[in-house]
PDB file of C-alpha atoms in Angstrom:
ATOM      1  CA  MET A 852     -24.313  27.059  21.385  1.00 64.00           C
ATOM      2  CA  THR A 853     -26.830  29.171  17.948  1.00 82.00           C
ATOM      3  CA  LYS A 854     -27.848  27.782  15.438  1.00 95.00           C
ATOM      4  CA  ARG A 855     -27.403  29.047  12.433  1.00 97.00           C
ATOM      5  CA  VAL A 856     -28.324  27.677   9.478  1.00 98.00           C
ATOM      6  CA  LEU A 857     -27.603  27.685   5.182  1.00 98.00           C
ATOM      7  CA  VAL A 858     -29.399  26.960   2.712  1.00 98.00           C
ATOM      8  CA  THR A 859     -28.157  26.810  -0.783  1.00 96.00           C
ATOM      9  CA  GLY A 860     -30.150  27.086  -3.463  1.00 94.00           C
ATOM     10  CA  ALA A 861     -32.844  29.389  -1.154  1.00 95.00           C
ATOM     11  CA  SER A 862     -34.604  30.957  -4.684  1.00 93.00           C
ATOM     12  CA  GLY A 863     -36.246  28.100  -5.322  1.00 92.00           C
ATOM     13  CA  LEU A 864     -39.358  26.196  -6.248  1.00 95.00           C
ATOM     14  CA  PHE A 865     -38.150  23.860  -2.381  1.00 96.00           C
ATOM     15  CA  GLY A 866     -34.494  26.030  -1.188  1.00 96.00           C
ATOM     16  CA  ARG A 867     -37.632  28.854  -0.643  1.00 96.00           C
ATOM     17  CA  SER A 868     -39.616  25.961   1.466  1.00 97.00           C
ATOM     18  CA  ILE A 869     -36.709  25.177   3.846  1.00 98.00           C
ATOM     19  CA  TYR A 870     -35.880  29.405   4.043  1.00 97.00           C
ATOM     20  CA  LYS A 871     -39.234  30.143   5.636  1.00 97.00           C
ATOM     21  CA  GLU A 872     -39.182  27.283   7.650  1.00 98.00           C
ATOM     22  CA  PHE A 873     -35.698  28.356   9.429  1.00 98.00           C
ATOM     23  CA  LEU A 874     -37.031  32.171   8.778  1.00 96.00           C
ATOM     24  CA  ASN A 875     -40.338  31.822  11.044  1.00 96.00           C
ATOM     25  CA  ASP A 876     -38.422  29.008  14.251  1.00 96.00           C
ATOM     26  CA  ASN A 877     -36.663  32.043  15.863  1.00 94.00           C
ATOM     27  CA  SER A 878     -34.243  29.594  17.774  1.00 96.00           C
ATOM     28  CA  TRP A 879     -32.478  29.689  14.050  1.00 97.00           C
ATOM     29  CA  GLU A 880     -30.563  32.223  12.392  1.00 97.00           C
ATOM     30  CA  THR A 881     -30.504  31.332   8.347  1.00 97.00           C
ATOM     31  CA  LEU A 882     -28.977  32.688   5.767  1.00 97.00           C
ATOM     32  CA  GLY A 883     -30.025  31.599   2.272  1.00 96.00           C
ATOM     33  CA  LEU A 884     -27.303  31.482  -0.789  1.00 96.00           C
ATOM     34  CA  ALA A 885     -29.369  31.732  -4.176  1.00 90.00           C
ATOM     35  CA  PHE A 886     -27.562  33.376  -7.522  1.00 85.00           C
ATOM     36  CA  SER A 887     -29.967  33.784 -10.419  1.00 71.00           C
ATOM     37  CA  ARG A 888     -33.014  34.461  -8.426  1.00 72.00           C
ATOM     38  CA  ALA A 889     -31.132  36.488  -5.472  1.00 65.00           C
ATOM     39  CA  LYS A 890     -33.662  39.216  -3.848  1.00 72.00           C
ATOM     40  CA  ASP A 891     -34.980  40.577  -0.853  1.00 74.00           C
ATOM     41  CA  LYS A 892     -32.189  39.304   2.043  1.00 89.00           C
ATOM     42  CA  LEU A 893     -31.135  35.972  -0.627  1.00 93.00           C
ATOM     43  CA  LYS A 894     -26.745  36.360  -0.243  1.00 94.00           C
ATOM     44  CA  LYS A 895     -25.745  36.118  -3.869  1.00 94.00           C
ATOM     45  CA  VAL A 896     -23.309  33.294  -4.268  1.00 95.00           C
ATOM     46  CA  ASP A 897     -22.628  31.220  -6.907  1.00 93.00           C
ATOM     47  CA  ILE A 898     -21.250  27.742  -5.666  1.00 93.00           C
ATOM     48  CA  THR A 899     -19.540  26.226  -8.075  1.00 93.00           C
ATOM     49  CA  ASP A 900     -16.914  29.243  -7.584  1.00 94.00           C
ATOM     50  CA  GLU A 901     -14.762  26.969  -4.712  1.00 95.00           C
ATOM     51  CA  ASN A 902     -13.253  30.406  -3.589  1.00 97.00           C
ATOM     52  CA  GLN A 903     -17.376  31.857  -2.870  1.00 97.00           C
ATOM     53  CA  VAL A 904     -18.417  28.935  -0.672  1.00 96.00           C
ATOM     54  CA  LYS A 905     -15.176  29.008   0.846  1.00 97.00           C
ATOM     55  CA  GLU A 906     -15.695  31.853   1.715  1.00 97.00           C
ATOM     56  CA  VAL A 907     -19.660  32.943   3.017  1.00 97.00           C
ATOM     57  CA  ILE A 908     -19.573  29.673   4.624  1.00 98.00           C
ATOM     58  CA  ASN A 909     -16.295  30.263   6.778  1.00 97.00           C
ATOM     59  CA  SER A 910     -17.922  34.117   7.476  1.00 97.00           C
ATOM     60  CA  PHE A 911     -21.728  32.808   8.493  1.00 97.00           C
ATOM     61  CA  LYS A 912     -19.823  29.518  10.340  1.00 97.00           C
ATOM     62  CA  PRO A 913     -23.365  27.545   9.907  1.00 98.00           C
ATOM     63  CA  SER A 914     -23.957  25.302  12.445  1.00 97.00           C
ATOM     64  CA  VAL A 915     -26.153  23.466   9.706  1.00 98.00           C
ATOM     65  CA  ILE A 916     -26.457  23.535   6.189  1.00 98.00           C
ATOM     66  CA  ILE A 917     -29.527  22.261   3.518  1.00 98.00           C
ATOM     67  CA  HIS A 918     -27.404  21.469   0.460  1.00 96.00           C
ATOM     68  CA  SER A 919     -30.657  21.884  -2.039  1.00 95.00           C
ATOM     69  CA  ALA A 920     -29.392  23.477  -5.224  1.00 83.00           C
ATOM     70  CA  ALA A 921     -29.289  21.394  -8.069  1.00 74.00           C
ATOM     71  CA  GLU A 922     -30.573  20.565 -11.826  1.00 64.00           C
ATOM     72  CA  ARG A 923     -33.134  18.725 -10.620  1.00 65.00           C
ATOM     73  CA  LYS A 924     -34.453  18.884 -14.721  1.00 67.00           C
ATOM     74  CA  PRO A 925     -33.684  14.901 -16.422  1.00 65.00           C
ATOM     75  CA  ASP A 926     -34.420  16.002 -19.647  1.00 64.00           C
ATOM     76  CA  ALA A 927     -31.743  19.511 -18.725  1.00 70.00           C
ATOM     77  CA  VAL A 928     -29.506  16.880 -17.180  1.00 69.00           C
ATOM     78  CA  GLU A 929     -28.885  15.023 -19.865  1.00 69.00           C
ATOM     79  CA  ASN A 930     -29.323  17.713 -22.560  1.00 70.00           C
ATOM     80  CA  ASP A 931     -26.321  20.149 -20.249  1.00 71.00           C
ATOM     81  CA  PRO A 932     -23.844  17.254 -18.390  1.00 69.00           C
ATOM     82  CA  ASP A 933     -20.996  20.029 -18.011  1.00 71.00           C
ATOM     83  CA  GLY A 934     -23.094  22.739 -16.286  1.00 70.00           C
ATOM     84  CA  THR A 935     -24.094  19.410 -14.462  1.00 71.00           C
ATOM     85  CA  LYS A 936     -21.342  18.391 -12.480  1.00 74.00           C
ATOM     86  CA  LYS A 937     -20.604  21.743 -12.195  1.00 72.00           C
ATOM     87  CA  LEU A 938     -23.482  22.221  -9.474  1.00 74.00           C
ATOM     88  CA  ASN A 939     -24.497  19.459  -8.586  1.00 78.00           C
ATOM     89  CA  LEU A 940     -21.252  17.968  -8.205  1.00 87.00           C
ATOM     90  CA  SER A 941     -18.551  20.285  -8.154  1.00 91.00           C
ATOM     91  CA  ALA A 942     -20.566  22.696  -5.648  1.00 92.00           C
ATOM     92  CA  THR A 943     -21.452  19.242  -3.204  1.00 95.00           C
ATOM     93  CA  GLU A 944     -17.733  18.429  -3.234  1.00 96.00           C
ATOM     94  CA  TYR A 945     -16.604  22.680  -2.076  1.00 96.00           C
ATOM     95  CA  ILE A 946     -20.133  22.952   0.896  1.00 97.00           C
ATOM     96  CA  CYS A 947     -18.914  19.632   2.181  1.00 97.00           C
ATOM     97  CA  GLN A 948     -15.033  20.514   1.809  1.00 97.00           C
ATOM     98  CA  ALA A 949     -15.405  23.561   3.274  1.00 97.00           C
ATOM     99  CA  ALA A 950     -18.280  22.637   5.905  1.00 97.00           C
ATOM    100  CA  LYS A 951     -16.089  19.694   7.133  1.00 97.00           C
ATOM    101  CA  ALA A 952     -13.644  21.645   8.685  1.00 97.00           C
ATOM    102  CA  ILE A 953     -15.799  24.433  10.636  1.00 96.00           C
ATOM    103  CA  GLY A 954     -17.522  20.884  11.860  1.00 96.00           C
ATOM    104  CA  ALA A 955     -21.197  21.280   9.878  1.00 97.00           C
ATOM    105  CA  TRP A 956     -23.040  18.777   9.732  1.00 97.00           C
ATOM    106  CA  VAL A 957     -25.015  18.582   5.407  1.00 98.00           C
ATOM    107  CA  LEU A 958     -27.859  17.558   4.542  1.00 98.00           C
ATOM    108  CA  TYR A 959     -27.898  16.949   1.142  1.00 97.00           C
ATOM    109  CA  ILE A 960     -30.871  17.117  -1.280  1.00 97.00           C
ATOM    110  CA  SER A 961     -31.268  14.024  -3.300  1.00 96.00           C
ATOM    111  CA  THR A 962     -34.088  11.834  -5.763  1.00 96.00           C
ATOM    112  CA  ASP A 963     -35.927   8.895  -5.939  1.00 97.00           C
ATOM    113  CA  TYR A 964     -34.468   9.005  -8.564  1.00 96.00           C
ATOM    114  CA  VAL A 965     -31.520   7.468  -7.366  1.00 97.00           C
ATOM    115  CA  PHE A 966     -33.959   3.990  -7.641  1.00 98.00           C
ATOM    116  CA  ASP A 967     -34.634   2.148 -11.220  1.00 97.00           C
ATOM    117  CA  GLY A 968     -38.484   1.918  -9.622  1.00 97.00           C
ATOM    118  CA  THR A 969     -38.661  -1.324 -10.304  1.00 97.00           C
ATOM    119  CA  SER A 970     -38.433  -3.335  -7.111  1.00 97.00           C
ATOM    120  CA  PRO A 971     -40.667  -0.823  -4.048  1.00 97.00           C
ATOM    121  CA  PRO A 972     -41.299   0.260  -1.402  1.00 97.00           C
ATOM    122  CA  TYR A 973     -37.161   1.332  -1.012  1.00 98.00           C
ATOM    123  CA  GLU A 974     -35.946   0.948   2.031  1.00 97.00           C
ATOM    124  CA  GLU A 975     -33.090   3.155   2.892  1.00 97.00           C
ATOM    125  CA  ASP A 976     -29.800   1.391   2.385  1.00 97.00           C
ATOM    126  CA  ALA A 977     -31.528  -0.286  -1.299  1.00 98.00           C
ATOM    127  CA  LYS A 978     -29.362  -0.724  -4.053  1.00 97.00           C
ATOM    128  CA  PRO A 979     -29.560   2.852  -5.829  1.00 98.00           C
ATOM    129  CA  ASN A 980     -29.289   2.277  -9.952  1.00 98.00           C
ATOM    130  CA  PRO A 981     -30.420   4.855 -12.010  1.00 96.00           C
ATOM    131  CA  LEU A 982     -32.377   5.172 -14.950  1.00 95.00           C
ATOM    132  CA  ASN A 983     -31.099   8.512 -16.360  1.00 91.00           C
ATOM    133  CA  LYS A 984     -28.105  10.509 -15.535  1.00 89.00           C
ATOM    134  CA  TYR A 985     -30.574  13.085 -13.403  1.00 90.00           C
ATOM    135  CA  GLY A 986     -30.750  10.327 -11.409  1.00 92.00           C
ATOM    136  CA  GLN A 987     -26.839   9.399 -11.664  1.00 92.00           C
ATOM    137  CA  SER A 988     -25.642  12.735 -10.754  1.00 90.00           C
ATOM    138  CA  LYS A 989     -27.898  13.143  -7.307  1.00 93.00           C
ATOM    139  CA  LEU A 990     -26.514   9.493  -7.078  1.00 96.00           C
ATOM    140  CA  ASP A 991     -22.088  10.544  -7.024  1.00 94.00           C
ATOM    141  CA  GLY A 992     -23.973  14.075  -5.318  1.00 95.00           C
ATOM    142  CA  GLU A 993     -24.983  11.827  -2.466  1.00 96.00           C
ATOM    143  CA  LYS A 994     -22.010   9.407  -2.258  1.00 97.00           C
ATOM    144  CA  ILE A 995     -19.574  12.794  -2.323  1.00 96.00           C
ATOM    145  CA  THR A 996     -21.286  13.808   0.583  1.00 97.00           C
ATOM    146  CA  LEU A 997     -20.867  10.600   2.428  1.00 97.00           C
ATOM    147  CA  GLU A 998     -17.359   9.983   2.554  1.00 97.00           C
ATOM    148  CA  ALA A 999     -17.029  14.285   2.897  1.00 96.00           C
ATOM    149  CA  SER A1000     -18.265  12.756   6.268  1.00 96.00           C
ATOM    150  CA  SER A1001     -18.900   9.699   7.626  1.00 94.00           C
ATOM    151  CA  ASP A1002     -21.067  13.020  10.388  1.00 95.00           C
ATOM    152  CA  ASN A1003     -23.434  14.567   6.670  1.00 97.00           C
ATOM    153  CA  SER A1004     -27.004  12.862   5.623  1.00 97.00           C
ATOM    154  CA  VAL A1005     -28.770  12.880   2.561  1.00 98.00           C
ATOM    155  CA  LEU A1006     -32.436  13.477   2.368  1.00 98.00           C
ATOM    156  CA  ARG A1007     -33.746  11.950  -0.696  1.00 98.00           C
ATOM    157  CA  VAL A1008     -37.796  12.843  -0.816  1.00 97.00           C
ATOM    158  CA  PRO A1009     -39.655  12.404  -4.454  1.00 97.00           C
ATOM    159  CA  ILE A1010     -41.751  14.558  -7.361  1.00 95.00           C
ATOM    160  CA  LEU A1011     -42.586  18.104  -5.991  1.00 95.00           C
ATOM    161  CA  TYR A1012     -45.488  21.078  -6.201  1.00 96.00           C
ATOM    162  CA  GLY A1013     -45.523  23.764  -3.783  1.00 96.00           C
ATOM    163  CA  ASP A1014     -46.039  27.491  -3.279  1.00 96.00           C
ATOM    164  CA  ILE A1015     -45.300  28.619  -6.751  1.00 96.00           C
ATOM    165  CA  GLU A1016     -43.779  31.667  -7.641  1.00 94.00           C
ATOM    166  CA  TYR A1017     -44.781  30.473 -12.140  1.00 94.00           C
ATOM    167  CA  LEU A1018     -46.518  27.498 -13.444  1.00 94.00           C
ATOM    168  CA  SER A1019     -43.936  25.806 -15.218  1.00 92.00           C
ATOM    169  CA  GLU A1020     -41.630  25.971 -11.893  1.00 92.00           C
ATOM    170  CA  SER A1021     -42.893  22.443 -10.697  1.00 92.00           C
ATOM    171  CA  ALA A1022     -43.354  19.373 -12.661  1.00 91.00           C
ATOM    172  CA  VAL A1023     -46.731  18.895 -11.197  1.00 95.00           C
ATOM    173  CA  THR A1024     -48.073  22.695 -11.786  1.00 96.00           C
ATOM    174  CA  VAL A1025     -47.110  23.198 -15.046  1.00 94.00           C
ATOM    175  CA  LEU A1026     -50.215  21.020 -15.862  1.00 94.00           C
ATOM    176  CA  PHE A1027     -52.634  23.117 -14.304  1.00 95.00           C
ATOM    177  CA  GLU A1028     -52.938  25.099 -17.838  1.00 91.00           C
ATOM    178  CA  LYS A1029     -53.998  23.419 -20.474  1.00 92.00           C
ATOM    179  CA  ILE A1030     -56.579  22.100 -17.768  1.00 95.00           C
ATOM    180  CA  MET A1031     -57.394  26.083 -17.334  1.00 93.00           C
ATOM    181  CA  THR A1032     -57.739  26.763 -20.982  1.00 91.00           C
ATOM    182  CA  GLY A1033     -59.394  23.216 -21.686  1.00 90.00           C
ATOM    183  CA  SER A1034     -57.227  22.846 -24.754  1.00 90.00           C
ATOM    184  CA  GLU A1035     -56.328  19.125 -25.414  1.00 94.00           C
ATOM    185  CA  LEU A1036     -53.689  17.607 -22.104  1.00 95.00           C
ATOM    186  CA  ILE A1037     -51.954  14.155 -23.374  1.00 95.00           C
ATOM    187  CA  ALA A1038     -51.079  12.880 -19.894  1.00 95.00           C
ATOM    188  CA  SER A1039     -48.814   9.932 -18.150  1.00 95.00           C
ATOM    189  CA  ASP A1040     -50.468   7.596 -16.761  1.00 97.00           C
ATOM    190  CA  TYR A1041     -47.285   4.676 -16.638  1.00 96.00           C
ATOM    191  CA  GLU A1042     -45.074   5.739 -13.609  1.00 97.00           C
ATOM    192  CA  LYS A1043     -46.355   5.914 -10.605  1.00 97.00           C
ATOM    193  CA  ARG A1044     -45.006   9.234  -8.625  1.00 97.00           C
ATOM    194  CA  TYR A1045     -46.147  10.522  -4.575  1.00 97.00           C
ATOM    195  CA  PRO A1046     -46.488  14.114  -5.411  1.00 97.00           C
ATOM    196  CA  THR A1047     -45.413  16.490  -1.587  1.00 97.00           C
ATOM    197  CA  HIS A1048     -45.622  19.043  -0.333  1.00 98.00           C
ATOM    198  CA  CYS A1049     -42.398  21.113   0.484  1.00 97.00           C
ATOM    199  CA  GLY A1050     -43.860  22.692   2.774  1.00 97.00           C
ATOM    200  CA  ASP A1051     -44.117  19.467   4.688  1.00 98.00           C
ATOM    201  CA  ILE A1052     -40.509  18.271   4.211  1.00 98.00           C
ATOM    202  CA  ALA A1053     -39.288  21.694   5.703  1.00 98.00           C
ATOM    203  CA  ASP A1054     -40.994  21.043   8.061  1.00 98.00           C
ATOM    204  CA  ALA A1055     -39.869  17.728   8.935  1.00 98.00           C
ATOM    205  CA  ILE A1056     -35.626  18.877   7.800  1.00 98.00           C
ATOM    206  CA  ARG A1057     -36.036  21.729  10.715  1.00 98.00           C
ATOM    207  CA  GLN A1058     -36.815  18.861  13.010  1.00 97.00           C
ATOM    208  CA  LEU A1059     -34.217  17.117  12.248  1.00 97.00           C
ATOM    209  CA  ALA A1060     -32.430  19.574  12.375  1.00 97.00           C
ATOM    210  CA  ASP A1061     -33.067  19.638  15.711  1.00 97.00           C
ATOM    211  CA  LYS A1062     -32.881  16.409  16.555  1.00 96.00           C
ATOM    212  CA  ARG A1063     -29.202  16.234  14.762  1.00 96.00           C
ATOM    213  CA  LEU A1064     -28.001  19.004  17.648  1.00 96.00           C
ATOM    214  CA  GLN A1065     -28.787  17.316  20.109  1.00 94.00           C
ATOM    215  CA  ASP A1066     -28.038  13.929  19.446  1.00 92.00           C
ATOM    216  CA  PRO A1067     -25.308  13.930  16.737  1.00 92.00           C
ATOM    217  CA  GLU A1068     -24.927  10.658  16.772  1.00 90.00           C
ATOM    218  CA  LYS A1069     -28.191   9.444  16.103  1.00 91.00           C
ATOM    219  CA  VAL A1070     -28.849  11.386  12.624  1.00 95.00           C
ATOM    220  CA  CYS A1071     -26.510  10.568   9.528  1.00 93.00           C
ATOM    221  CA  GLY A1072     -26.583   8.690   7.129  1.00 96.00           C
ATOM    222  CA  VAL A1073     -29.643   7.708   4.849  1.00 98.00           C
ATOM    223  CA  PHE A1074     -33.570   9.339   5.227  1.00 98.00           C
ATOM    224  CA  HIS A1075     -36.902   9.086   2.664  1.00 98.00           C
ATOM    225  CA  TRP A1076     -39.314  11.406   3.091  1.00 98.00           C
ATOM    226  CA  SER A1077     -42.712  10.894   1.369  1.00 97.00           C
ATOM    227  CA  SER A1078     -46.035  11.768   0.873  1.00 97.00           C
ATOM    228  CA  LYS A1079     -47.481   8.181   0.781  1.00 96.00           C
ATOM    229  CA  GLU A1080     -50.527   8.791  -1.893  1.00 97.00           C
ATOM    230  CA  GLU A1081     -49.490   7.208  -5.521  1.00 98.00           C
ATOM    231  CA  MET A1082     -50.760   8.663  -8.426  1.00 98.00           C
ATOM    232  CA  THR A1083     -49.624   8.859 -11.865  1.00 97.00           C
ATOM    233  CA  LYS A1084     -49.238  12.301 -13.906  1.00 97.00           C
ATOM    234  CA  TYR A1085     -53.093  12.136 -15.426  1.00 98.00           C
ATOM    235  CA  ASP A1086     -54.480  11.328 -11.638  1.00 98.00           C
ATOM    236  CA  MET A1087     -52.801  15.164 -10.372  1.00 97.00           C
ATOM    237  CA  SER A1088     -54.699  16.545 -13.747  1.00 97.00           C
ATOM    238  CA  ILE A1089     -58.403  14.876 -13.053  1.00 97.00           C
ATOM    239  CA  ALA A1090     -56.953  15.725  -9.069  1.00 98.00           C
ATOM    240  CA  MET A1091     -56.544  19.948  -9.914  1.00 97.00           C
ATOM    241  CA  ALA A1092     -58.618  19.851 -12.422  1.00 96.00           C
ATOM    242  CA  SER A1093     -61.656  18.705 -10.510  1.00 96.00           C
ATOM    243  CA  ALA A1094     -59.865  21.327  -7.189  1.00 96.00           C
ATOM    244  CA  PHE A1095     -61.238  24.317  -9.779  1.00 96.00           C
ATOM    245  CA  SER A1096     -64.637  22.066 -10.222  1.00 95.00           C
ATOM    246  CA  LEU A1097     -62.767  22.352 -14.427  1.00 95.00           C
ATOM    247  CA  SER A1098     -64.002  19.840 -17.607  1.00 93.00           C
ATOM    248  CA  THR A1099     -61.891  17.307 -16.746  1.00 95.00           C
ATOM    249  CA  GLU A1100     -63.077  15.803 -21.239  1.00 94.00           C
ATOM    250  CA  ASN A1101     -59.700  17.448 -22.582  1.00 95.00           C
ATOM    251  CA  ILE A1102     -56.972  15.188 -19.733  1.00 96.00           C
ATOM    252  CA  LYS A1103     -56.584  11.984 -21.927  1.00 97.00           C
ATOM    253  CA  PRO A1104     -54.220  10.318 -20.466  1.00 97.00           C
ATOM    254  CA  ASP A1105     -51.475   7.996 -21.826  1.00 95.00           C
ATOM    255  CA  ARG A1106     -50.579   4.721 -20.616  1.00 95.00           C
ATOM    256  CA  SER A1107     -47.246   3.715 -22.052  1.00 94.00           C
ATOM    257  CA  PRO A1108     -43.880   4.814 -20.596  1.00 90.00           C
ATOM    258  CA  SER A1109     -42.644   9.205 -20.507  1.00 90.00           C
ATOM    259  CA  LYS A1110     -40.662   9.770 -23.242  1.00 88.00           C
ATOM    260  CA  GLY A1111     -37.332  12.221 -23.219  1.00 84.00           C
ATOM    261  CA  ALA A1112     -34.888  10.887 -20.081  1.00 84.00           C
ATOM    262  CA  PRO A1113     -36.000   7.780 -18.475  1.00 90.00           C
ATOM    263  CA  ARG A1114     -37.884   7.534 -16.014  1.00 94.00           C
ATOM    264  CA  PRO A1115     -37.688   4.657 -12.867  1.00 97.00           C
ATOM    265  CA  TYR A1116     -41.688   3.651 -12.875  1.00 97.00           C
ATOM    266  CA  ASN A1117     -42.019   3.347  -9.332  1.00 98.00           C
ATOM    267  CA  THR A1118     -39.930   5.080  -7.062  1.00 97.00           C
ATOM    268  CA  HIS A1119     -41.834   5.031  -3.619  1.00 98.00           C
ATOM    269  CA  LEU A1120     -39.627   5.677  -0.787  1.00 98.00           C
ATOM    270  CA  SER A1121     -40.146   3.863   2.421  1.00 97.00           C
ATOM    271  CA  CYS A1122     -40.196   6.881   5.531  1.00 97.00           C
ATOM    272  CA  LYS A1123     -39.083   4.471   8.805  1.00 96.00           C
ATOM    273  CA  LYS A1124     -36.284   5.484   9.572  1.00 96.00           C
ATOM    274  CA  MET A1125     -37.481   9.642   9.211  1.00 96.00           C
ATOM    275  CA  GLU A1126     -40.836   8.796  11.014  1.00 96.00           C
ATOM    276  CA  ALA A1127     -38.356   8.177  14.424  1.00 94.00           C
ATOM    277  CA  PHE A1128     -36.991  11.934  14.002  1.00 94.00           C
ATOM    278  CA  VAL A1129     -39.953  13.851  14.000  1.00 95.00           C
ATOM    279  CA  SER A1130     -43.719  13.875  13.892  1.00 91.00           C
ATOM    280  CA  GLY A1131     -44.284  14.826  10.110  1.00 88.00           C
ATOM    281  CA  ARG A1132     -47.071  16.073   8.314  1.00 93.00           C
ATOM    282  CA  ARG A1133     -48.231  15.140   5.018  1.00 97.00           C
ATOM    283  CA  THR A1134     -50.977  17.099   3.321  1.00 97.00           C
ATOM    284  CA  PRO A1135     -53.856  15.466   1.182  1.00 97.00           C
ATOM    285  CA  PHE A1136     -53.041  16.495  -2.307  1.00 98.00           C
ATOM    286  CA  SER A1137     -56.545  17.648  -3.267  1.00 97.00           C
ATOM    287  CA  GLU A1138     -56.102  20.387  -0.605  1.00 97.00           C
ATOM    288  CA  GLY A1139     -53.286  20.886  -1.950  1.00 97.00           C
ATOM    289  CA  ILE A1140     -52.770  22.209  -4.715  1.00 97.00           C
ATOM    290  CA  LYS A1141     -55.704  24.266  -4.827  1.00 97.00           C
ATOM    291  CA  ALA A1142     -54.149  26.091  -2.181  1.00 97.00           C
ATOM    292  CA  VAL A1143     -50.958  26.298  -4.200  1.00 97.00           C
ATOM    293  CA  LEU A1144     -53.234  27.000  -7.924  1.00 97.00           C
ATOM    294  CA  GLN A1145     -55.082  28.967  -6.833  1.00 96.00           C
ATOM    295  CA  PRO A1146     -53.079  32.262  -6.827  1.00 95.00           C
ATOM    296  CA  TYR A1147     -53.440  31.310 -10.563  1.00 94.00           C
ATOM    297  CA  PHE A1148     -56.799  30.119 -11.412  1.00 93.00           C
ATOM    298  CA  LYS A1149     -58.912  31.812 -14.042  1.00 80.00           C
ATOM    299  CA  LYS A1150     -62.172  31.399 -14.877  1.00 66.00           C
TER     300      LYS A1150
END
C-alpha cells in the first residue's frame, strides 16, 4: 500500500515541521496544504470551503491526514469568533467527512488549553475544562474528529517553538525581540508552561502514523506529547538571554496571571500512551532555542 499523508496548515510554524518530517522520509508520499502563505510545492486550498476539501482529498487519496491548521492565538480567537468557527470547527468537519469517505485516518492537532490547569499532570482521559474560547474551540474540534470516526485520533500539544520565519511567529520567540535590544521586558512568571520543539513532535507524529498503518486497532483516541521542562515565560526569557550571553537585567518577572484571555495555570500533559508507541526525543530548551534564534541574533 502506498503511504500518503496530507498535512493541513503546512505553511504554519508547526505544520512546516510536520510537512518537512514526512517529506524527508521517502517511504511517504506527502502533500502539504496552505492558503495565505502557499508557496513552493504547497497546494493552495481554502479548507473552510467544503468543495475544495473534498476535491483535494478525493484526488490525493491520503491514508493519513494530519490536521494542524487552526487559529491558535487565544486573544485572536476571543476577538473573531466567526472566523475561528470556520477554521477550527467547520474545516475540521469537512476534513473528517471527506476522510471517512475514503477510509483515511485523521490526526487532529489540539492543545493543552482544553484543561483548566488546576490538577496536573493530565492523563489522556482526564476531563477537559477549557478556560477560554480558544481551548473550547479546540475541544469542540476534538469532538467533531472523534465523533466522525472512532478510528480518528487527537494529539494535544503545549506551547511550541521551532524553525521560524519571523520572531513573532511563536509565542516563545517573540520575547527575544526585546531581549536583544535590551529594552524592558515584563514576562509572565505565573503560568507554568512546557515549551516543546516542533521538530520533536513532528518526529513523534511520523512514528505514530507508521504505527497506525501497521496496527490500526491500537492507534486511536487521544494522545499527548510534551517536553518535561517546566518554565514560565520569564524562565524562557532568561534562558534565551543566557544562550547568547546577553544581559538579563532588563527582564522583569510578572507574578500575576496573564492579561487578556484567561490562561490555565499548569497544564502539564502526561504522555504515557504515546510513549508506548514512539521513541520520542525531547530537545533541551536551552539547546533548541539557541539553534532557532541564531539566524536572528544581532549583536
